[in-house]
mmCIF file of C-alpha atoms and ligand atoms in Angstrom:
data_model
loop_
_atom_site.group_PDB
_atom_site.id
_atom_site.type_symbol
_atom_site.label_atom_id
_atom_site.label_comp_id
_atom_site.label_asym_id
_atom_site.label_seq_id
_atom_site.Cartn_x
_atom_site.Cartn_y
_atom_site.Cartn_z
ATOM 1 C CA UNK A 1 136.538 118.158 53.746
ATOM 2 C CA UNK A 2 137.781 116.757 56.997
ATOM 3 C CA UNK A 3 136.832 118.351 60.139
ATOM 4 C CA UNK A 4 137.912 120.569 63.120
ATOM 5 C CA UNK A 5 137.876 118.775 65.649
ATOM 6 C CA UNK A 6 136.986 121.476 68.488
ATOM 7 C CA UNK A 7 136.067 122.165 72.173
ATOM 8 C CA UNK A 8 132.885 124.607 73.156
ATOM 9 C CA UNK A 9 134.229 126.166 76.715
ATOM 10 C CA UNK A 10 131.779 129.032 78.230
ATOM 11 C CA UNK A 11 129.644 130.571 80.420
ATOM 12 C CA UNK A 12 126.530 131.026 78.715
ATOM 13 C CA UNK A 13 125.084 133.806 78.584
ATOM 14 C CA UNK A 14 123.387 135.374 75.248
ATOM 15 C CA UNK A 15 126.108 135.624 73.465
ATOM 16 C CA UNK A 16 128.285 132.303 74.069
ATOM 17 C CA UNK A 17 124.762 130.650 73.362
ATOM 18 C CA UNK A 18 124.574 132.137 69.663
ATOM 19 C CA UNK A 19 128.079 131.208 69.574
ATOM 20 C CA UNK A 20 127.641 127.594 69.582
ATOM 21 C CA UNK A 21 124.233 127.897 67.320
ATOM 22 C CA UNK A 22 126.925 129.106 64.533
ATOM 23 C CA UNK A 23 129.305 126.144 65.573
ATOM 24 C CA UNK A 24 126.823 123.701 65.322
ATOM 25 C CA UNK A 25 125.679 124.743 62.129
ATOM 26 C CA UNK A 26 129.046 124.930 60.556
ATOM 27 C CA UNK A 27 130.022 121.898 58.593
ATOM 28 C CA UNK A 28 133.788 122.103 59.004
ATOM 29 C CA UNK A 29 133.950 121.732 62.735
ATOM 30 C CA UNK A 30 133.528 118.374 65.150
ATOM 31 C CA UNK A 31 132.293 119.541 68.203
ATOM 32 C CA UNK A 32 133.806 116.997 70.906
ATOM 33 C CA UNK A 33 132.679 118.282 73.964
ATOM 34 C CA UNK A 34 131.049 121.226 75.967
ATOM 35 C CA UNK A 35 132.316 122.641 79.327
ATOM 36 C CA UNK A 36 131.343 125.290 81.253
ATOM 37 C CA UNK A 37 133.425 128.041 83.732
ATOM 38 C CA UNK A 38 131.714 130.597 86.062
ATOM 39 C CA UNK A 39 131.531 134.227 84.549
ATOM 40 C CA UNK A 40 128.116 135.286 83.562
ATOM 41 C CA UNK A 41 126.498 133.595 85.972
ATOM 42 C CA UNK A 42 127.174 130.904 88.476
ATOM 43 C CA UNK A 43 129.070 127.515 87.356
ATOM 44 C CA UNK A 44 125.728 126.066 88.516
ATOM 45 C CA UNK A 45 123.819 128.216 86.109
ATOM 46 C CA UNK A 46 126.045 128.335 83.425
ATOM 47 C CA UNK A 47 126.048 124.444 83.138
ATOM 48 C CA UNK A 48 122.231 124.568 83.231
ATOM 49 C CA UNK A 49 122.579 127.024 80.482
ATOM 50 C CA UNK A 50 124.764 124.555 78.607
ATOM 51 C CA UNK A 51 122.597 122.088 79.178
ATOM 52 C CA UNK A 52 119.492 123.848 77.720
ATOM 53 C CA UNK A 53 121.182 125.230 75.054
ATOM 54 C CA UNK A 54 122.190 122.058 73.642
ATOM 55 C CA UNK A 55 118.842 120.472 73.409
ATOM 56 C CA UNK A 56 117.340 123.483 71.714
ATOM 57 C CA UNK A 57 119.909 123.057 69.266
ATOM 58 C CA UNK A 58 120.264 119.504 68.974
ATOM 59 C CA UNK A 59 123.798 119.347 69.954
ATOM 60 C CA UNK A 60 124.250 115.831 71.764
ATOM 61 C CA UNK A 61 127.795 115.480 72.960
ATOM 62 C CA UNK A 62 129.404 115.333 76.353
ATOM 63 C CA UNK A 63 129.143 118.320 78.887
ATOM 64 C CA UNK A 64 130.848 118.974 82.072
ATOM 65 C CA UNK A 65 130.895 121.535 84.285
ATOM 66 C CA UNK A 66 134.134 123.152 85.516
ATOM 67 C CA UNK A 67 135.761 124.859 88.233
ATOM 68 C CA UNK A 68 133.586 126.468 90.746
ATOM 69 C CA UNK A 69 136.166 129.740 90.850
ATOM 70 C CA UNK A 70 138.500 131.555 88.952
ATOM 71 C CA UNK A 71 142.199 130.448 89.617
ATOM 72 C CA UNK A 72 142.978 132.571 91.986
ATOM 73 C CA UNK A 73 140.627 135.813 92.268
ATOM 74 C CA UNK A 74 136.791 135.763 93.845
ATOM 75 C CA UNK A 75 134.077 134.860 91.484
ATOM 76 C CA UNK A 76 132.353 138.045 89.665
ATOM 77 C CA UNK A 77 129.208 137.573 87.372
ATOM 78 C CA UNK A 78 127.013 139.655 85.294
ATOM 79 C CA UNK A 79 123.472 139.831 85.876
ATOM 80 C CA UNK A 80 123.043 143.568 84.500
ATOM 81 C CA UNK A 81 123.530 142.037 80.893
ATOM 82 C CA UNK A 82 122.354 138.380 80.952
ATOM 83 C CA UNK A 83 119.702 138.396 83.723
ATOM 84 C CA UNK A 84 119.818 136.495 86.960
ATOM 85 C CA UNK A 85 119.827 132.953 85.500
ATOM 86 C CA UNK A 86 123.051 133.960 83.221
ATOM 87 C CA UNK A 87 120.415 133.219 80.195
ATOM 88 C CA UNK A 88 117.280 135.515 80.743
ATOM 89 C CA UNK A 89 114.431 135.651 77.556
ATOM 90 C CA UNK A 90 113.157 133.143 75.556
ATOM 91 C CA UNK A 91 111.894 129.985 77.406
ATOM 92 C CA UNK A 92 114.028 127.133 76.404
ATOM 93 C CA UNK A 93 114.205 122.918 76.914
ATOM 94 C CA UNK A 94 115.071 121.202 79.986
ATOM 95 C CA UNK A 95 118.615 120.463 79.364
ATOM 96 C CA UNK A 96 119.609 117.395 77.177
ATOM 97 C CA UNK A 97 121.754 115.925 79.296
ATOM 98 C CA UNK A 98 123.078 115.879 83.073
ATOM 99 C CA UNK A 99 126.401 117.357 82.804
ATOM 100 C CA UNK A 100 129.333 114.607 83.432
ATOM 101 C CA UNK A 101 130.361 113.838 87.209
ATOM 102 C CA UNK A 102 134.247 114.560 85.806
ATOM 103 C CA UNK A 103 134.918 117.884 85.749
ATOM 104 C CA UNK A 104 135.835 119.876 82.372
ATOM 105 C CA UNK A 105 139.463 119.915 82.519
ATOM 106 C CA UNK A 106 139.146 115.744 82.825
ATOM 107 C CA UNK A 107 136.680 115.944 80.127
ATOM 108 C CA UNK A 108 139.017 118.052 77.893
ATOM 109 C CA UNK A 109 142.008 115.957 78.755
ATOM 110 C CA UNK A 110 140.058 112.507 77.752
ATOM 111 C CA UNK A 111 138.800 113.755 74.367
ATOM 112 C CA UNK A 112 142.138 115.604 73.616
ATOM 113 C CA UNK A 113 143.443 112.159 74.272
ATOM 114 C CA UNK A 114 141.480 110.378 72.243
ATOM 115 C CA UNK A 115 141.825 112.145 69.177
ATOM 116 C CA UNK A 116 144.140 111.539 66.881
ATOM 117 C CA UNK A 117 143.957 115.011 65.440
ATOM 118 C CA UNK A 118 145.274 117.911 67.221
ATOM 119 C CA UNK A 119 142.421 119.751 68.835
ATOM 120 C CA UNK A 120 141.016 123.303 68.775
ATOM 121 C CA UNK A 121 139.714 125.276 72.060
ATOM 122 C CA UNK A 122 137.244 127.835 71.462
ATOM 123 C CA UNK A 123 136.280 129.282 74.785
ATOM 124 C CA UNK A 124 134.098 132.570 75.091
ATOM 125 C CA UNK A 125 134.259 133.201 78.739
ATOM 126 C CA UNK A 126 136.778 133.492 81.138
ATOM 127 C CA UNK A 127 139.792 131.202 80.810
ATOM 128 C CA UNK A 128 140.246 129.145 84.035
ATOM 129 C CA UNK A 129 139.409 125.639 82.585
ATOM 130 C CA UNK A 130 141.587 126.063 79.812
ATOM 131 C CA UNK A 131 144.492 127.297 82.179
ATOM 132 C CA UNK A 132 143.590 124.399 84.379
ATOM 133 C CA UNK A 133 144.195 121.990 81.433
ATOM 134 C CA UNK A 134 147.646 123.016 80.685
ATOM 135 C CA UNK A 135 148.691 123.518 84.295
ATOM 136 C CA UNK A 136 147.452 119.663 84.542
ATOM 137 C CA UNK A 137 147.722 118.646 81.927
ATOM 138 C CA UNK A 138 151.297 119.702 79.959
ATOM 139 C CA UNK A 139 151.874 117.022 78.558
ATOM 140 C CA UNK A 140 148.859 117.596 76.008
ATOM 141 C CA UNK A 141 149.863 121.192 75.094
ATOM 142 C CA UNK A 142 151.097 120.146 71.825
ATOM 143 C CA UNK A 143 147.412 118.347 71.347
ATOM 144 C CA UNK A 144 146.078 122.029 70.861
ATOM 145 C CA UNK A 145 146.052 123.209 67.596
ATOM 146 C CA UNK A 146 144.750 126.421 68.611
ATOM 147 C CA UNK A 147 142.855 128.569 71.342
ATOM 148 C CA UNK A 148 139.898 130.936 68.849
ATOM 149 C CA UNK A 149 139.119 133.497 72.391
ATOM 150 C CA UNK A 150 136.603 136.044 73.038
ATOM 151 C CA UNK A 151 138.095 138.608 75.275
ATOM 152 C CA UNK A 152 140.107 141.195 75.448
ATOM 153 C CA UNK A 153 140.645 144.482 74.161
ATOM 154 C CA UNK A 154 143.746 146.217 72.590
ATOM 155 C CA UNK A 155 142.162 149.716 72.746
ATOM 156 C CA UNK A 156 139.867 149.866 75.990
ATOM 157 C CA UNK A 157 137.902 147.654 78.319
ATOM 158 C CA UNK A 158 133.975 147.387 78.986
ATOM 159 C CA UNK A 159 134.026 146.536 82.522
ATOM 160 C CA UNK A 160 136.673 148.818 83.711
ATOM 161 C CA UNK A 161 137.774 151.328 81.062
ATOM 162 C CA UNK A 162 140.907 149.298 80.912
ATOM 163 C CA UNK A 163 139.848 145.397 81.428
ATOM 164 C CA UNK A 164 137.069 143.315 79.135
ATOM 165 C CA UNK A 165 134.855 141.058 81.433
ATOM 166 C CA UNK A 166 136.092 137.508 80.362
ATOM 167 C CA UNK A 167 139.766 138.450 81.315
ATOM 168 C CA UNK A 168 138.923 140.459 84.278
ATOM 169 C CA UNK A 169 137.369 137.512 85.943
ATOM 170 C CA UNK A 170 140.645 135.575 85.763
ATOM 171 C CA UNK A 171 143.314 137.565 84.585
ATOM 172 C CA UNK A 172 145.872 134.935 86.025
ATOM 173 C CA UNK A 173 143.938 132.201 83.632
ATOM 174 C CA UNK A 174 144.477 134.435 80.882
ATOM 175 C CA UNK A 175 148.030 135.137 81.670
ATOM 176 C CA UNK A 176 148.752 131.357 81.272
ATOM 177 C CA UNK A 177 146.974 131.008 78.207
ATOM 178 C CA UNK A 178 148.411 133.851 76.462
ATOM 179 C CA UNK A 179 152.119 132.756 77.986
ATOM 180 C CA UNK A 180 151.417 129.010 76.996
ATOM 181 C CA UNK A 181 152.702 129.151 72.605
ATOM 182 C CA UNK A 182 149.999 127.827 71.586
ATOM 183 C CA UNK A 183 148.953 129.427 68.606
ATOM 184 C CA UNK A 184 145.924 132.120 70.187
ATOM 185 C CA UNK A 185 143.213 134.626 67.719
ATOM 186 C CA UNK A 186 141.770 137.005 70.254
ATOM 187 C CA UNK A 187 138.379 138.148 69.008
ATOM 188 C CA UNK A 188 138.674 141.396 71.646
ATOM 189 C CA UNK A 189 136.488 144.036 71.739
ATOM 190 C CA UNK A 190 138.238 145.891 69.100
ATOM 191 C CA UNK A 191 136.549 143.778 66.139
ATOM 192 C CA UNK A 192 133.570 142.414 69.124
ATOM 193 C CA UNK A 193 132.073 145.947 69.242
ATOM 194 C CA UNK A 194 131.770 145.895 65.540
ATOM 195 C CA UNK A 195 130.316 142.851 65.146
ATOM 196 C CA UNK A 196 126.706 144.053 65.969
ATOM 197 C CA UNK A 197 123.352 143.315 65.009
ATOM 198 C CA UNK A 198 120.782 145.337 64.328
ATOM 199 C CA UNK A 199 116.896 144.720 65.345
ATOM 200 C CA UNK A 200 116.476 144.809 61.436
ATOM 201 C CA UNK A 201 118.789 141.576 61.760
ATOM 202 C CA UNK A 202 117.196 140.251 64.868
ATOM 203 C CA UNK A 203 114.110 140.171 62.860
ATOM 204 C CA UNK A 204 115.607 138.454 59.497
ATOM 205 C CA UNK A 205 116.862 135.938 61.934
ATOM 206 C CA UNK A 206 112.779 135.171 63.751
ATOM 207 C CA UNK A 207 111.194 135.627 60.531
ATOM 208 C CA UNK A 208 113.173 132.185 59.568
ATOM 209 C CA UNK A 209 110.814 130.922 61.752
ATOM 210 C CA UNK A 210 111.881 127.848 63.462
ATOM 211 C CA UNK A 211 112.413 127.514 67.008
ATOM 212 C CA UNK A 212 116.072 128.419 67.112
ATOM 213 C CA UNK A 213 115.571 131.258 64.830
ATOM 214 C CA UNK A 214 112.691 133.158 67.219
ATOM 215 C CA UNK A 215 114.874 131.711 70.485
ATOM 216 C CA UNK A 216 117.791 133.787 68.586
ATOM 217 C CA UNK A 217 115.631 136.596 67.951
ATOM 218 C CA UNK A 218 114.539 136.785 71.653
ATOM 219 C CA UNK A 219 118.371 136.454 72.722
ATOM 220 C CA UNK A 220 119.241 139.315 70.552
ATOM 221 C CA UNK A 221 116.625 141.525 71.777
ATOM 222 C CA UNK A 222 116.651 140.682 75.088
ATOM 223 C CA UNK A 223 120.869 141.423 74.873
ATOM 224 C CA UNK A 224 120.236 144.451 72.774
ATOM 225 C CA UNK A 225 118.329 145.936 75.927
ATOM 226 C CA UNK A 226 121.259 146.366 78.004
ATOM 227 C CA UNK A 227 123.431 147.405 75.532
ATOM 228 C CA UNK A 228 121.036 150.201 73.691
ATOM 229 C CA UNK A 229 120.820 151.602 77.426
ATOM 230 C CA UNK A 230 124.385 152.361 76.708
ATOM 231 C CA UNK A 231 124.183 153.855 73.823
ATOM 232 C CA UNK A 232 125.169 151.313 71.207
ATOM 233 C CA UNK A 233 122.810 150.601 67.643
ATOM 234 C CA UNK A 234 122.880 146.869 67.957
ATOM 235 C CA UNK A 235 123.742 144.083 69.685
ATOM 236 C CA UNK A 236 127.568 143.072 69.857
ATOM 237 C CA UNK A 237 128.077 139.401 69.334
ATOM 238 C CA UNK A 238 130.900 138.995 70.806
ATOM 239 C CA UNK A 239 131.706 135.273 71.284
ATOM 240 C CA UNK A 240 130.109 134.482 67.777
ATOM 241 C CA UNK A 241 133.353 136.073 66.627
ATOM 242 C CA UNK A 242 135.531 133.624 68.084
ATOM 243 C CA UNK A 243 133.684 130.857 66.022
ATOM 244 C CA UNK A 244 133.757 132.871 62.707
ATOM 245 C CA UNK A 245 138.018 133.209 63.153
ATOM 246 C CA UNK A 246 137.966 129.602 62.771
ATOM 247 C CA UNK A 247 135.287 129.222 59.388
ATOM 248 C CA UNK A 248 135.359 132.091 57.985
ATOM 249 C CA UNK A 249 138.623 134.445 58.258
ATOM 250 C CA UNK A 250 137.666 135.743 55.580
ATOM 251 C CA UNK A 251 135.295 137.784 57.321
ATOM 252 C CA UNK A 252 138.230 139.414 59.408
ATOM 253 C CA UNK A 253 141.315 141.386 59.201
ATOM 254 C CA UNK A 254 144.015 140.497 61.660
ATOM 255 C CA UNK A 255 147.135 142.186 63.338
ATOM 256 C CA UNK A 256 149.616 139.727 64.590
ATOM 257 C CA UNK A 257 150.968 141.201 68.269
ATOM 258 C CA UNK A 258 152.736 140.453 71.372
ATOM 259 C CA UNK A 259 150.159 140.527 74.617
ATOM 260 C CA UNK A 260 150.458 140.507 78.047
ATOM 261 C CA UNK A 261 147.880 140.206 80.608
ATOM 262 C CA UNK A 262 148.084 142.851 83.397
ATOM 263 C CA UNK A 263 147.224 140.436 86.589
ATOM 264 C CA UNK A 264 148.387 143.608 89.115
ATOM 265 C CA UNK A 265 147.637 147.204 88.442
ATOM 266 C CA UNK A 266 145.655 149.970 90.816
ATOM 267 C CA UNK A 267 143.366 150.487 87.673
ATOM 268 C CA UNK A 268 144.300 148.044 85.053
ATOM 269 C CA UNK A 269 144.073 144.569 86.468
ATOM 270 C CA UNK A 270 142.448 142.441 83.444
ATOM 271 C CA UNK A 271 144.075 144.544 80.692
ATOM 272 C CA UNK A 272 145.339 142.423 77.613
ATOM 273 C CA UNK A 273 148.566 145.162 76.823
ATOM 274 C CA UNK A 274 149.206 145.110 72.956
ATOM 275 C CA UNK A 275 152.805 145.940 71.860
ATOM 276 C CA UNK A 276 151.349 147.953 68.851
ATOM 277 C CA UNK A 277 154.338 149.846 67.751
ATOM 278 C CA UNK A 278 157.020 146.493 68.462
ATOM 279 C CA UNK A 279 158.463 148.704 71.375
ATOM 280 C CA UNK A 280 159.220 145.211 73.748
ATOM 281 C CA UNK A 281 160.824 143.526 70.567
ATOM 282 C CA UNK A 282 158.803 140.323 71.969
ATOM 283 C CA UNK A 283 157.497 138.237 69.377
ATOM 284 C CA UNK A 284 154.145 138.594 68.461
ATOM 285 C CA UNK A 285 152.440 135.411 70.709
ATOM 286 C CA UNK A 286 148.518 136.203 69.475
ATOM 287 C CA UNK A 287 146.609 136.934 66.171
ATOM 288 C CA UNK A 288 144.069 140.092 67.170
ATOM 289 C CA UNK A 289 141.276 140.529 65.189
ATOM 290 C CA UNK A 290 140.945 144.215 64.226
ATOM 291 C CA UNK A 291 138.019 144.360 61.616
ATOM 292 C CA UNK A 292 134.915 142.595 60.463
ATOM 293 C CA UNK A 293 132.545 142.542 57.331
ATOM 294 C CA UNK A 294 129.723 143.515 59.448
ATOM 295 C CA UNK A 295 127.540 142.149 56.901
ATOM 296 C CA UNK A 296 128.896 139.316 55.857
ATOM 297 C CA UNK A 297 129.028 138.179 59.510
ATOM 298 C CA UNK A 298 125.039 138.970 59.716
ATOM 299 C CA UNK A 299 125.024 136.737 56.850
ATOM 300 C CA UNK A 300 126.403 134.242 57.903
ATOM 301 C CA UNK A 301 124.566 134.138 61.160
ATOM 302 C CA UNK A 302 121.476 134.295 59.581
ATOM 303 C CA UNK A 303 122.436 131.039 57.537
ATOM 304 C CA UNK A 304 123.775 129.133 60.741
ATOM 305 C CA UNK A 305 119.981 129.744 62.041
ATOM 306 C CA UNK A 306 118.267 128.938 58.973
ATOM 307 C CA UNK A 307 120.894 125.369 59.079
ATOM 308 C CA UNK A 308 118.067 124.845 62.201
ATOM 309 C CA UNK A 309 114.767 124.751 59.706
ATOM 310 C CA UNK A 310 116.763 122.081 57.904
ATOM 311 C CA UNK A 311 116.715 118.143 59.287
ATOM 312 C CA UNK A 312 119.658 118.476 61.612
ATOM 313 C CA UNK A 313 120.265 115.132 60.094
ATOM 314 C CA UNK A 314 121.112 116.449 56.698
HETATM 315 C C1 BDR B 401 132.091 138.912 77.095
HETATM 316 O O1 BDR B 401 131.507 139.012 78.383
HETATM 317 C C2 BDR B 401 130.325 138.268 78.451
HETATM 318 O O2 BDR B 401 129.313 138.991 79.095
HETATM 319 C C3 BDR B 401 129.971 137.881 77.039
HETATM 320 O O3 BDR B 401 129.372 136.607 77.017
HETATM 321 C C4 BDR B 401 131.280 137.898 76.307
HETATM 322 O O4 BDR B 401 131.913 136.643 76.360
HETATM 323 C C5 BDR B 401 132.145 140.294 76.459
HETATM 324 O O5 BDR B 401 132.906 141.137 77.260
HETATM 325 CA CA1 CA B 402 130.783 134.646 77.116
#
């Protein structure tokens, strides 16, 4: 089966990291690159992240770090749910590899370039490098095959009741990405809040017992502690879901829609506005994700990790 070839853009954080654990793992995709944005944490700590990340994992391909802002809007992180160094838990490796001394957006450019494939974008944090890539970059829009997000929400937001973090950072990134036609699946938090683990999951996943799998289990738990302070039964994975649109849509029902991104608004800057009932007669320009085999994405998961007690060579 030939390959997917595919880009890794975050800002890791717990959940981006078991994000690219699945990709990895996944047979069907070519992972070209990794960049980095500013969200969770820092760009500087996010790229460290990266970097870490990929050695525990074994994933030895080029990584650069991106811009130092959002577009447009002041930089906003989130130590209240991934600790002060945007990855807080398990100890992991020094990173792999220094990150590149071209920026993402070059990096993405050169290996779009190269390939003779069109290329996937899967980013799970904010969306200012990919935004930067096809404001610089037009001439490689058809290059994309697709953009597999996390963020979002149809229904409600999680860090204002109307905006979800990764848009609310850079709303005008989003707005570009969302307004560029290339084909978009928006894991929001309408299937990412279902999408949780339980700690009767988190300790499947350790009792594989390899590195990655306790590393996992510590990532879970360690995530699970800010969100069972709000009230939630598990752990919501939300950037994993991104990866599973692309290998296993099976897992997921979708609802094709037309969305804008609110970039003004006295309480809804960040928004992603769904057209549910076809009132603007727009075209629907992204594939939500509404619903998830909460099980079968545990399974799957679980799999990915045990991929890890294998020879990565195999
Ligand atoms: C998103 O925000 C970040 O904290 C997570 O990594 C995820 O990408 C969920 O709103
Ligand atoms: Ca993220």
């Amino acid at each position: 089966m030939k390959k997917t070839p595919v880009i890794l853009d975050g800002d890791p954080g717990h959940d981006d990291a078991i994000a690219w654990v699945l990709a990895k793992a996944s047979t069907q995709l070519d992972i070209l690159a990794v960049t980095t944005c500013c969200g969770n944490q820092t760009l500087e700590k996010t790229t460290y992240n990266a970097g870490r990340i990929m050695a525990l994992i074994g994933l030895d391909v080029p990584l650069a770090a991106g811009r130092i802002k959002p577009l447009l809007a002041d930089p906003m992180v989130a130590p209240s749910v991934h600790g002060v160094s945007g990855l807080d838990g398990p100890d992991l490796p020094s990173p792999l590899r220094e990150p590149l001394t071209i920026d993402a957006v070059t990096l993405m450019a050169q290996c779009v370039e190269q390939q003779s494939d069109q290329v996937a974008l899967i980013p799970t944090g904010p969306m200012t490098n990919i935004a930067a890539f096809l404001l610089l970059y037009p001439q490689l829009k058809n290059k994309i095959s697709h953009i597999y997000l996390m963020g979002g929400g149809i229904g409600h937001g999680n860090w204002t009741p109307a905006a979800e973090f990764n848009i609310l950072v850079d709303p005008e990134a989003a707005d570009i990405v969302f307004r560029s036609g290339i084909p978009i699946t928006m894991a929001g938090l309408d299937v990412t809040e279902q999408a949780l683990l339980y700690p009767e999951d988190f300790d499947r996943i350790g009792a594989i017992g390899s590195e990655v799998a306790k590393v996992t289990a510590g990532w879970l738990e360690f995530f699970y502690g800010f969100h069972r302070a709000l009230g939630y039964h598990g752990a919501p994975v939300h950037d994993a879901v991104a990866v599973a649109a692309l290998i296993r849509p099976d897992l997921l029902t979708f609802q094709d829609l037309y969305v804008e991104i609110e970039t003004t608004g006295d309480y809804s800057r960040g928004a992603t506005i769904g057209d549910v009932y076809g009132i603007s007669n727009k075209p629907a320009n992204v594939r939500c994700i509404v619903d998830i085999d909460r099980e079968g994405f545990v399974d799957l998961l679980v799999d990915a990790v045990r991929f890890y007690g294998r020879d990565a060579d195999e």
